[in-house]
Short mmCIF file of C-alpha atoms and ligand atoms in Angstrom, two decimals:
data_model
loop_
_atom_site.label_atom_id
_atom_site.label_comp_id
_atom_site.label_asym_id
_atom_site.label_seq_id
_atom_site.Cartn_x
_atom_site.Cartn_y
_atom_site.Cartn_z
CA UNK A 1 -16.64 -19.97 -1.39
CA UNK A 2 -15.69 -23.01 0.47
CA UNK A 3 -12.70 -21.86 2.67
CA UNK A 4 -11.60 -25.70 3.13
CA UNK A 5 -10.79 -25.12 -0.48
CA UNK A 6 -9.84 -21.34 -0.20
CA UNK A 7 -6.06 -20.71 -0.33
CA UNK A 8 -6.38 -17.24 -0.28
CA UNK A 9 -4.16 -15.57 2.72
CA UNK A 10 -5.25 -13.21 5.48
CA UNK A 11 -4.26 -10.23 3.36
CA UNK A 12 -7.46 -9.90 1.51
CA UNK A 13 -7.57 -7.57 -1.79
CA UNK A 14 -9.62 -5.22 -3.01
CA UNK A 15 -10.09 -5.69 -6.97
CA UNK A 16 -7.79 -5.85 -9.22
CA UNK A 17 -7.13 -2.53 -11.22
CA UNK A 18 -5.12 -1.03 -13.53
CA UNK A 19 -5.88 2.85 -13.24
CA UNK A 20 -5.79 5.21 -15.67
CA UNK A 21 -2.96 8.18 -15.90
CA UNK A 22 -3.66 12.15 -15.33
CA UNK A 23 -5.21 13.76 -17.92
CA UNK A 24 -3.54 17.15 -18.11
CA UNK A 25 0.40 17.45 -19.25
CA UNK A 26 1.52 20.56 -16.85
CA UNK A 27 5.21 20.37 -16.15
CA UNK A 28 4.19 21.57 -12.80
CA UNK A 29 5.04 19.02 -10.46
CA UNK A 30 2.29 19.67 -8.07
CA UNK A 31 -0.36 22.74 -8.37
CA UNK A 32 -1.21 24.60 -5.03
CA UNK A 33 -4.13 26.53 -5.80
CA UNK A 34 -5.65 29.10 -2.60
CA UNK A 35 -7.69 30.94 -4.37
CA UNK A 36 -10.06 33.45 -2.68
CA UNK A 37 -12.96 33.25 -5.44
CA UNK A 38 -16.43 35.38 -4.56
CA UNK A 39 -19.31 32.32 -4.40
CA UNK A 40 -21.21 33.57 -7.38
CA UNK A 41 -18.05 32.81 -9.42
CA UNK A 42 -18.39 29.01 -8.88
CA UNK A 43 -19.20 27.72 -12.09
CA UNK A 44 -22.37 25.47 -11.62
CA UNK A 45 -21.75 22.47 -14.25
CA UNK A 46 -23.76 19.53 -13.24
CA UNK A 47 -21.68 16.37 -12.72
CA UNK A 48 -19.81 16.53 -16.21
CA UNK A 49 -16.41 15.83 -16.42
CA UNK A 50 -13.62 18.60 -17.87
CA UNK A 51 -11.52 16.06 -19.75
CA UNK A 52 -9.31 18.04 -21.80
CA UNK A 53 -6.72 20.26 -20.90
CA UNK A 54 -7.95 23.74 -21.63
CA UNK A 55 -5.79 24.23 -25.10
CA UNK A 56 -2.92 24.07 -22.46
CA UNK A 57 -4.51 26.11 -19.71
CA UNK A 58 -4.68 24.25 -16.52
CA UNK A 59 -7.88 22.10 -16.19
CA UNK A 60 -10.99 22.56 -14.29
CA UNK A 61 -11.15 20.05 -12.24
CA UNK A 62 -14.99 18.82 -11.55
CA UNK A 63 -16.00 17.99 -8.02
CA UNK A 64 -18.22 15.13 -8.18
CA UNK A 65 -19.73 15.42 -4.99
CA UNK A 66 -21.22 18.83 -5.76
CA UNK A 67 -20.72 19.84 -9.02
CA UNK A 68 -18.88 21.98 -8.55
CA UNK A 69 -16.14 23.07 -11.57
CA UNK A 70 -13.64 25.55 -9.40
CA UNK A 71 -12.57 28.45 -11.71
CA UNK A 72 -8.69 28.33 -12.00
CA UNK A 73 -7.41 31.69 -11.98
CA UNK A 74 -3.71 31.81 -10.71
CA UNK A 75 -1.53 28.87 -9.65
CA UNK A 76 1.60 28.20 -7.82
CA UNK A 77 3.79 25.22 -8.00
CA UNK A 78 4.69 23.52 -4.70
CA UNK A 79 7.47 20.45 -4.73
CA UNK A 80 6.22 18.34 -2.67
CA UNK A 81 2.65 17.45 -0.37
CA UNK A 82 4.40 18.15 2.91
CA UNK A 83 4.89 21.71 1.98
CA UNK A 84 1.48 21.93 1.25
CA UNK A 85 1.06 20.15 4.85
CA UNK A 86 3.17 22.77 6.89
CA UNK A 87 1.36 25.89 5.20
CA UNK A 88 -0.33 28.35 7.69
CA UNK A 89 -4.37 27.53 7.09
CA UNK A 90 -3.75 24.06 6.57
CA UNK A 91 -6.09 23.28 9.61
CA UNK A 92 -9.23 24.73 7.94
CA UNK A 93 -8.83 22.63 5.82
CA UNK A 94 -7.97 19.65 7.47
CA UNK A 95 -11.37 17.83 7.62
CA UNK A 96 -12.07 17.65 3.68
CA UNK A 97 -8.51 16.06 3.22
CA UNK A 98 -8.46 13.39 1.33
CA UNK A 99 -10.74 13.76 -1.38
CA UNK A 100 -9.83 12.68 -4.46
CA UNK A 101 -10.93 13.07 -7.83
CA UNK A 102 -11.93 8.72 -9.05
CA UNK A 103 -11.31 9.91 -12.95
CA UNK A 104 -8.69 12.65 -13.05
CA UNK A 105 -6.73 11.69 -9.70
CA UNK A 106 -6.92 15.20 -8.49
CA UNK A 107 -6.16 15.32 -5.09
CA UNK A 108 -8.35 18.58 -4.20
CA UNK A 109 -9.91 19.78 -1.26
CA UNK A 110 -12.98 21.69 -2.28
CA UNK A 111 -14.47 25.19 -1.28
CA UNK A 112 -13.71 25.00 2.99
CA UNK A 113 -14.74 27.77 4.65
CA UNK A 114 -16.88 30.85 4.18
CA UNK A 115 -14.87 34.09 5.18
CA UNK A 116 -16.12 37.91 4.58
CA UNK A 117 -18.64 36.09 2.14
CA UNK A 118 -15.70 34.55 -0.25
CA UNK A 119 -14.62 30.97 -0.34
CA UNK A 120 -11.57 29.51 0.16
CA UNK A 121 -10.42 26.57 -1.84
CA UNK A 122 -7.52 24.91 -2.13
CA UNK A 123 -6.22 22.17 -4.48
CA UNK A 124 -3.46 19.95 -5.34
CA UNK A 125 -3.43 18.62 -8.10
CA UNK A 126 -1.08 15.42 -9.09
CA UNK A 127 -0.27 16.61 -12.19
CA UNK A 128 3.08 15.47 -13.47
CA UNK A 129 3.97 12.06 -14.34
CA UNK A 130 7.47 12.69 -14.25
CA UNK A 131 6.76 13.27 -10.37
CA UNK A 132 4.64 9.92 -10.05
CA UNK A 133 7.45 8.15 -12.18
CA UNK A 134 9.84 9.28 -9.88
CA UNK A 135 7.68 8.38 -6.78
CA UNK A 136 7.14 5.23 -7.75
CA UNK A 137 10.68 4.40 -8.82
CA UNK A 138 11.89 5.11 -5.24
CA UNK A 139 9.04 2.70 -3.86
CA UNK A 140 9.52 0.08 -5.99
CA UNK A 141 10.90 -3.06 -5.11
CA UNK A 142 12.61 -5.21 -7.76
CA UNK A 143 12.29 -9.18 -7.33
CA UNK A 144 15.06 -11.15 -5.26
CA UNK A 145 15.89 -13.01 -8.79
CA UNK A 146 19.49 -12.66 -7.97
CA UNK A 147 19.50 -13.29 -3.90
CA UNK A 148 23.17 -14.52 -2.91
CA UNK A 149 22.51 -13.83 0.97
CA UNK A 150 21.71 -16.53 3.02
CA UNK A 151 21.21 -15.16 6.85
CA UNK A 152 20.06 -17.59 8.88
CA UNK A 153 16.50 -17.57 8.99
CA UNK A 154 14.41 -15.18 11.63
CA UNK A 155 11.70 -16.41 11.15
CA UNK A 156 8.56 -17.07 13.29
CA UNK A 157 10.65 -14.94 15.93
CA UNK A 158 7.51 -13.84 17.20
CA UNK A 159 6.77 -11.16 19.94
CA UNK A 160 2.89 -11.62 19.01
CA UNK A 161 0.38 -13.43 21.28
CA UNK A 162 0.35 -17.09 19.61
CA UNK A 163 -3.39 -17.84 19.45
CA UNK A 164 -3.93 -22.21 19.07
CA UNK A 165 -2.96 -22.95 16.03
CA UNK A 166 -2.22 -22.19 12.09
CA UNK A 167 -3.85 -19.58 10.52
CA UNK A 168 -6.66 -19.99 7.72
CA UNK A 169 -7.57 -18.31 4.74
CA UNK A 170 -10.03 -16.66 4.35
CA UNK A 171 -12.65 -15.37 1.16
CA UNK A 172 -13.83 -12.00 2.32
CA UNK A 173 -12.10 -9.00 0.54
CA UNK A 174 -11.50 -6.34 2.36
CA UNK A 175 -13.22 -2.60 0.71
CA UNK A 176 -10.69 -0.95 -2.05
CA UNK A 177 -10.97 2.76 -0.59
CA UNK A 178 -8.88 3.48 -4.09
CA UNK A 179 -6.71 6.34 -4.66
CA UNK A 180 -6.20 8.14 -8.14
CA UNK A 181 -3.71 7.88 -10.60
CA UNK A 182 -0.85 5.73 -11.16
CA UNK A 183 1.56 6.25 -13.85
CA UNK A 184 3.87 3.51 -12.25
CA UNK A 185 7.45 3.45 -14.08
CA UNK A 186 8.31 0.95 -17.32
CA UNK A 187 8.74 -1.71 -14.29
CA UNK A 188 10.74 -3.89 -16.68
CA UNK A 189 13.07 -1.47 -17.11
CA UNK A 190 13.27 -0.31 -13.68
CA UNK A 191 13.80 -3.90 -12.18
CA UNK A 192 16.69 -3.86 -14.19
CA UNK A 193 17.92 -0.09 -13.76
CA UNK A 194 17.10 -1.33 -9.79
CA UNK A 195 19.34 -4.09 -9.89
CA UNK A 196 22.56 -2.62 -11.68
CA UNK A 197 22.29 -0.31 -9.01
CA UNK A 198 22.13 -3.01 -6.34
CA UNK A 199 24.55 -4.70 -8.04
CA UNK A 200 27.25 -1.82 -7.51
CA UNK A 201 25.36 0.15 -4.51
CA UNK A 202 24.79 -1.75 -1.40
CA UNK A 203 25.30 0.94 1.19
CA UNK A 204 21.73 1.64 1.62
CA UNK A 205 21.57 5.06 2.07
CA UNK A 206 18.78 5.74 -0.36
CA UNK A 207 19.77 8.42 -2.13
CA UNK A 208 19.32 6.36 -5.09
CA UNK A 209 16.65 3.47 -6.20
CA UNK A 210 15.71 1.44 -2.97
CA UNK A 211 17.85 -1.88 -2.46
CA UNK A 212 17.28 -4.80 -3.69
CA UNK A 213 14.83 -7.15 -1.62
CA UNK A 214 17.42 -9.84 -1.21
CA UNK A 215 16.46 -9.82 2.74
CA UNK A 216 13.12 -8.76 2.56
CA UNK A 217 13.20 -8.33 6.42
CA UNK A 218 15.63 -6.16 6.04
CA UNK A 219 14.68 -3.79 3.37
CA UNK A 220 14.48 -0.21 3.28
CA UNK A 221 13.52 2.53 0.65
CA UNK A 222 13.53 5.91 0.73
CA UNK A 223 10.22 6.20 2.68
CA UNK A 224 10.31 2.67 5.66
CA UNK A 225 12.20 -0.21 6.48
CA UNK A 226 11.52 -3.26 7.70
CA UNK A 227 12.69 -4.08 11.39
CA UNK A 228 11.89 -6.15 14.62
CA UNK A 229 8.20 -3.96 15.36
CA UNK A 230 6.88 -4.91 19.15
CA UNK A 231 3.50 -5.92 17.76
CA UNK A 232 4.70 -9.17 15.84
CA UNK A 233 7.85 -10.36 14.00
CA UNK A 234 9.07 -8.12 11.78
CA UNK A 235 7.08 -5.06 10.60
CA UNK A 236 7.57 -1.58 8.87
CA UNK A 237 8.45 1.74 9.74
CA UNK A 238 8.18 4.75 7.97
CA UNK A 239 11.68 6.53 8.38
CA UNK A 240 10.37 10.05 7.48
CA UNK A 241 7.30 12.09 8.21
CA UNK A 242 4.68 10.86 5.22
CA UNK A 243 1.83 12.51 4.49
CA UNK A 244 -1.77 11.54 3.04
CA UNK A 245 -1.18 9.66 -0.75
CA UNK A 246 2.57 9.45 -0.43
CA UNK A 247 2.97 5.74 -2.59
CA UNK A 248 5.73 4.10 -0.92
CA UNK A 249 5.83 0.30 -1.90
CA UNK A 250 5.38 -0.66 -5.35
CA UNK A 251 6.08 -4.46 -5.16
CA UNK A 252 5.90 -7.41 -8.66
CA UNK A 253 4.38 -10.63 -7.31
CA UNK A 254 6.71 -12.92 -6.37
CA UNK A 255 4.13 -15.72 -7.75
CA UNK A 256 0.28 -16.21 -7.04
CA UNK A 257 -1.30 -20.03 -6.42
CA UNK A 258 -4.40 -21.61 -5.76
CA UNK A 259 -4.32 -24.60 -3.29
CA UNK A 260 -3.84 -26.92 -6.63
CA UNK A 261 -0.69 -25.18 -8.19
CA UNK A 262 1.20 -24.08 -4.84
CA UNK A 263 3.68 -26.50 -5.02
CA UNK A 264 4.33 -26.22 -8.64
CA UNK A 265 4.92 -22.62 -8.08
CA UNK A 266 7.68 -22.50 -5.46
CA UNK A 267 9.38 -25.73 -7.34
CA UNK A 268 9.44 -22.78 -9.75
CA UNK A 269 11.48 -20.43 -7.67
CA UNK A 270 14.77 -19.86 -7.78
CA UNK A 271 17.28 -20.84 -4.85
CA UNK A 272 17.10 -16.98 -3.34
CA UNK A 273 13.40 -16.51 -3.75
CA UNK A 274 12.64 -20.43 -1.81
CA UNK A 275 14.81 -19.34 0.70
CA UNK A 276 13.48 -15.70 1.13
CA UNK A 277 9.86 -17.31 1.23
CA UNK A 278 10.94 -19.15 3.85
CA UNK A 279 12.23 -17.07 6.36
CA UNK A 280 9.16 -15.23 5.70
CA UNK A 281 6.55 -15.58 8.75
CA UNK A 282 4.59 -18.66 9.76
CA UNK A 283 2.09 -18.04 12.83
CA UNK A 284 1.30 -20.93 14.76
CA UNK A 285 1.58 -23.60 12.11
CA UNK A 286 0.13 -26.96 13.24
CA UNK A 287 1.01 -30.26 11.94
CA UNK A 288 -2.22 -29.93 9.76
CA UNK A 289 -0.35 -27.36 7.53
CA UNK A 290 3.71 -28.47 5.96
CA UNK A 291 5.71 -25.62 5.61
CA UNK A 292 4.89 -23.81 2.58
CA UNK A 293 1.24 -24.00 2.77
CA UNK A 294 1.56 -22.57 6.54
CA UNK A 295 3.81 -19.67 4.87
CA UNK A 296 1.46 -19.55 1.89
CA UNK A 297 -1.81 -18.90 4.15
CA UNK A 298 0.35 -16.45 7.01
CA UNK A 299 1.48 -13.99 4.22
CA UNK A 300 -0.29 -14.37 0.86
CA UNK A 301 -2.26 -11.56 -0.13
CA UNK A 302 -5.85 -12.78 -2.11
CA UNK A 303 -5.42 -11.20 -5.87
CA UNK A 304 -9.24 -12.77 -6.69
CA UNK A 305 -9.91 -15.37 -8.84
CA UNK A 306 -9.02 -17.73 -5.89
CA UNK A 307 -5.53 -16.82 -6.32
CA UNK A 308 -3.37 -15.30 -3.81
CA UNK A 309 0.08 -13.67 -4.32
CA UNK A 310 3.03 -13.82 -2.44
CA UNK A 311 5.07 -9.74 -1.86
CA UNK A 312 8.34 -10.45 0.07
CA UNK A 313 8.23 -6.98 1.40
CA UNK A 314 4.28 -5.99 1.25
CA UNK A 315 4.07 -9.22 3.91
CA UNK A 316 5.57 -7.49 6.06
CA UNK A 317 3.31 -5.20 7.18
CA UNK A 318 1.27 -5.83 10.50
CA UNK A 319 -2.60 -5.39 10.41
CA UNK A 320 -3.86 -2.71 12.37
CA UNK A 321 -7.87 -2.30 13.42
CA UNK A 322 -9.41 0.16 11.77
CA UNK A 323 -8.99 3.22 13.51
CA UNK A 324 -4.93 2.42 13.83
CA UNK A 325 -3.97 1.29 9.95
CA UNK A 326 -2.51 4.00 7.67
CA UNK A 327 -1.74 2.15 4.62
CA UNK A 328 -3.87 0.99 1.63
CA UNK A 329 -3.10 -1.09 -1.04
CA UNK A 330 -4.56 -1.93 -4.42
CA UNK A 331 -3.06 -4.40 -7.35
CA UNK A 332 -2.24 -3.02 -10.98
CA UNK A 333 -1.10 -4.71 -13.92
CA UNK A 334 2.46 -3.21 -15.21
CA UNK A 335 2.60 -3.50 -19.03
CA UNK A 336 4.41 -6.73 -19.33
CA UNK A 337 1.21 -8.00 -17.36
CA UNK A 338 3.08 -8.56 -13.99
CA UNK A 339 0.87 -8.07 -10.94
CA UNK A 340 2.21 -5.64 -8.65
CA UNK A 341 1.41 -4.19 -5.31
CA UNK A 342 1.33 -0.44 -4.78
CA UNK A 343 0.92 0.53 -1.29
CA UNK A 344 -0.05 4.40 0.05
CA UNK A 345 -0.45 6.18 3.15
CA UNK A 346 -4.02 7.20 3.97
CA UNK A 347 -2.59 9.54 6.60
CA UNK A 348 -0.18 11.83 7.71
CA UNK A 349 1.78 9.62 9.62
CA UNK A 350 5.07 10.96 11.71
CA UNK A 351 8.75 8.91 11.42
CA UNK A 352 9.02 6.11 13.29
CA UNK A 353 5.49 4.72 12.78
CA UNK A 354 4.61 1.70 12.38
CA UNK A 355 3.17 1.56 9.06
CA UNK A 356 -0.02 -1.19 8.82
CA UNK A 357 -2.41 -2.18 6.92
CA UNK A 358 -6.08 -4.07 7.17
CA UNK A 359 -6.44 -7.83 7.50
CA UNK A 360 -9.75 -7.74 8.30
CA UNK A 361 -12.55 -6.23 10.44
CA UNK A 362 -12.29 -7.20 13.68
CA UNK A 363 -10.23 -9.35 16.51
CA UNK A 364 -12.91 -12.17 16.29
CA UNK A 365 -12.24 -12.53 12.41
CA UNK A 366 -8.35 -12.04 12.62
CA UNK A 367 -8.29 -14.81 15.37
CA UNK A 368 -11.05 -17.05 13.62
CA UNK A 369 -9.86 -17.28 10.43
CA UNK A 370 -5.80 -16.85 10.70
CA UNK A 371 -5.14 -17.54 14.21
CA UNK A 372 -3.63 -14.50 15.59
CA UNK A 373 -4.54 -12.17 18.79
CA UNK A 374 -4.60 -8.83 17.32
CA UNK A 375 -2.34 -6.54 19.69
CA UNK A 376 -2.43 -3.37 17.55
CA UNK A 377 -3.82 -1.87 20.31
CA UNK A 378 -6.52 0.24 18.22
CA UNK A 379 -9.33 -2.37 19.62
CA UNK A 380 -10.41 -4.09 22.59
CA UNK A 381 -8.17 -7.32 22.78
CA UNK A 382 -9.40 -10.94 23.00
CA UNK A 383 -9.74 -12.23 26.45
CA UNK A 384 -8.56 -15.50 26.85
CA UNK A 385 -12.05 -16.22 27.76
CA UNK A 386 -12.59 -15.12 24.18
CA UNK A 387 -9.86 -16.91 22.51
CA UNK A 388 -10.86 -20.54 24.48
CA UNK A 389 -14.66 -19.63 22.83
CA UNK A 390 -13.48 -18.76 19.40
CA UNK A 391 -10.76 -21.97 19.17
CA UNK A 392 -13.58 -24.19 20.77
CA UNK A 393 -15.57 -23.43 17.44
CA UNK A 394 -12.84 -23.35 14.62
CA UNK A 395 -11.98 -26.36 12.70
CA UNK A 396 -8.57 -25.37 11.44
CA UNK A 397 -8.16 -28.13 8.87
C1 SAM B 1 1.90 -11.25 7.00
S1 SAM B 1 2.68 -11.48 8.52
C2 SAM B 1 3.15 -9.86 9.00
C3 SAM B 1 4.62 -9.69 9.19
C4 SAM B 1 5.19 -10.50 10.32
N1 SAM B 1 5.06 -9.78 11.59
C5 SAM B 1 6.64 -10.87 10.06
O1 SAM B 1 7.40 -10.96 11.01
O2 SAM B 1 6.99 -11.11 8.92
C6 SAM B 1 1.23 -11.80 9.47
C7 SAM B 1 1.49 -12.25 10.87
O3 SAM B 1 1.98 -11.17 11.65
C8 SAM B 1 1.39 -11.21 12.95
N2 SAM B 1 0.61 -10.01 13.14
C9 SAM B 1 0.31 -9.08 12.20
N3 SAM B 1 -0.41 -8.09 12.74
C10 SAM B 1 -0.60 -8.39 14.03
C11 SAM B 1 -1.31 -7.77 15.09
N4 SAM B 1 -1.98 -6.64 14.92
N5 SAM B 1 -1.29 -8.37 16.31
C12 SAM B 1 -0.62 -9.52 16.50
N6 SAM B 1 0.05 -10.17 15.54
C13 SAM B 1 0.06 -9.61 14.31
C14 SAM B 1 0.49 -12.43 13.00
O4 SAM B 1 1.19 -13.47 13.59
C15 SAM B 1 0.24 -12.72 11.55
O5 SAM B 1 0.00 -14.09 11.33
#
């Protein structure tokens, strides 16, 4: 694609999906099964899928990998994946975490270890929408239709190192690692349940449905906030210990544009939402770029079709290098055909943590293409040597 024409921001996307919902109906929340099961008792079965529920019986989930179908014999119902986290063999298991079942959503972790000649397995399976409702009712973020704040704006308040000058989009999409299931709330009803709720709770303290996104660099759900981070600007931070596939941003577009219809869009926008894109972030913006197209390219995340979309809270997010980021994200459809953003930990990651996600592969690209030093300190920085050759090349406009 011709990136002179390409309006897509630095936050590339992997496709667009809408992903199917568990299978199975067990009012279990989640199902813990450690299971010591003699070897000759694995069920060989091919690659077939179990699709059905067992006439009520828990299923059998398949492990594509291998083959393997895991014979379910007893089960016991754990609240919550950081209980399965703290229990006692965890660490045996530790290197086959995160595999996930693409069909079912089954998180599982498959036959691990080989003790007195039985295996061990151990499985958790996502199995109760109500659960996933609830998750992603406390991660999602209603729009900022109704903003009546007006701090003054923080914006481009940047610790970050400033490479030359504004950023640019870029075409390449970044891998969709993917992750299960989601069986996202009736988001039309939510953004409205979310608002009353703003409307008479503004204290914050998340018991409830996260706050309103009125000041996007301020918000806060039950799982980050958003805060002054020392790598750049603003960034967020998980404010309790998260582990592996916890959702905790579900986000509707705000609007997506092409370079063509930009400017109709934001016309579009209501007072509050203008104003809250544009105290979002724009890094090194050169006279080449006005305003809103410098915002556009520094936050918009590329939804494909040459489109990118604008998240007041996903843009938030720093980029880390790969072995540093701990969030992915992927775009689904809600059922009124709104995009939305669903963001989820792909580790354990303590409080306090910066939570980030991937712009791109390397320091070379991330200063090439949108103008920025990467200081995530995960990979070997730009000299300035570097930065002199890489701006000598670029033609920004
Ligand atoms: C989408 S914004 C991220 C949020 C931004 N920090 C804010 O204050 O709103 C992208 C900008 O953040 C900065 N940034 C993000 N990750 C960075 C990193 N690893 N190192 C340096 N700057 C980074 C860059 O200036 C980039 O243009």
């Amino acid at each position: 694609m011709d990136k002179d024409n390409d309006y897509s921001g630095p936050l590339d996307s992997p496709s667009s999906t809408t992903s199917s919902s568990s299978y199975f109906s067990s009012e279990d929340s989640e199902i813990f099964l450690d299971e010591v099961t003699p070897f000759d008792s694995i069920s060989q079965c091919g690659n077939e899928r179990e699709d059905t529920t067992n006439d009520g019986e828990l299923p059998v989930p398949v492990f594509e990998d291998h083959g393997y179908a895991i014979p379910v014999l007893t089960a016991s119902s754990v609240s919550s994946r950081s209980e399965i986290s703290s229990l006692s063999n965890d660490s045996m298991f530790a290197s086959a975490v995160g595999l996930k079942d693409p069909v079912s959503g089954l998180n599982f972790v498959k036959r691990c270890d080989n003790i007195d000649g039985l295996a061990h397995f151990k499985l958790t399976l996502n199995a109760d929408r109500k659960l996933e409702e609830q998750q992603a009712r406390e991660a999602f973020v209603p729009l900022p239709d109704d903003m009546v704040k007006d701090p003054e704006p923080a914006r481009n308040d940047y610790g970050g190192k400033c490479g030359s000058t504004a950023s640019k989009a870029s075409t390449e999409g970044r891998s969709d690692s993917g992750y299960g299931t989601s069986t996202g709330p009736d988001l039309a009803v939510e953004e409205q349940r979310n608002k009353d709720d703003h409307d008479h709770d503004h204290d914050h303290d998340h018991d409830g449905p996260p706050s309103s996104p009125d000041m996007p660099e301020q918000f806060s759900n039950k799982y980050f906030e958003v805060r002054k981070s020392e790598l750049a600007g603003y960034g967020a931070f998980a404010r309790l210990d998260l582990t592996y596939g916890q959702k905790i941003l579900v986000e509707p577009e705000l609007f997506h544009a092409d370079s063509v219809s930009l400017y109709d869009e934001f016309d579009m926008l209501s007072d509050g939402s203008k104003k809250a894109f544009k105290r979002m972030a724009a890094h090194c913006p050169t006279s080449g770029f006005d305003e809103v197209t410098s915002i556009f390219r520094t936050n918009s995340f590329n939804v494909g079709g040459g489109q990118a979309g604008i998240f007041l809270v996903a843009a938030r997010f720093n980029h880390a290098c790969a072995n540093r980021n701990n969030v992915s994200y992927k775009f689904n459809d809600d059922k009124n055909g709104k995009r939305r953003i669903t963001f989820e930990t792909t580790k354990h990651i303590p409080a306090g943590t910066e939570l980030t996600i991937t712009y791109g592969s390397c320091p070379e690209e991330l200063y090439s293409q949108w103008g920025f030093v990467c200081m995530c300190g995960g990979c070997k920085p730009l000299s300035d040597e570097d930065v002199a050759r890489l701006a000598s090349g670029i033609n920004w406009n």
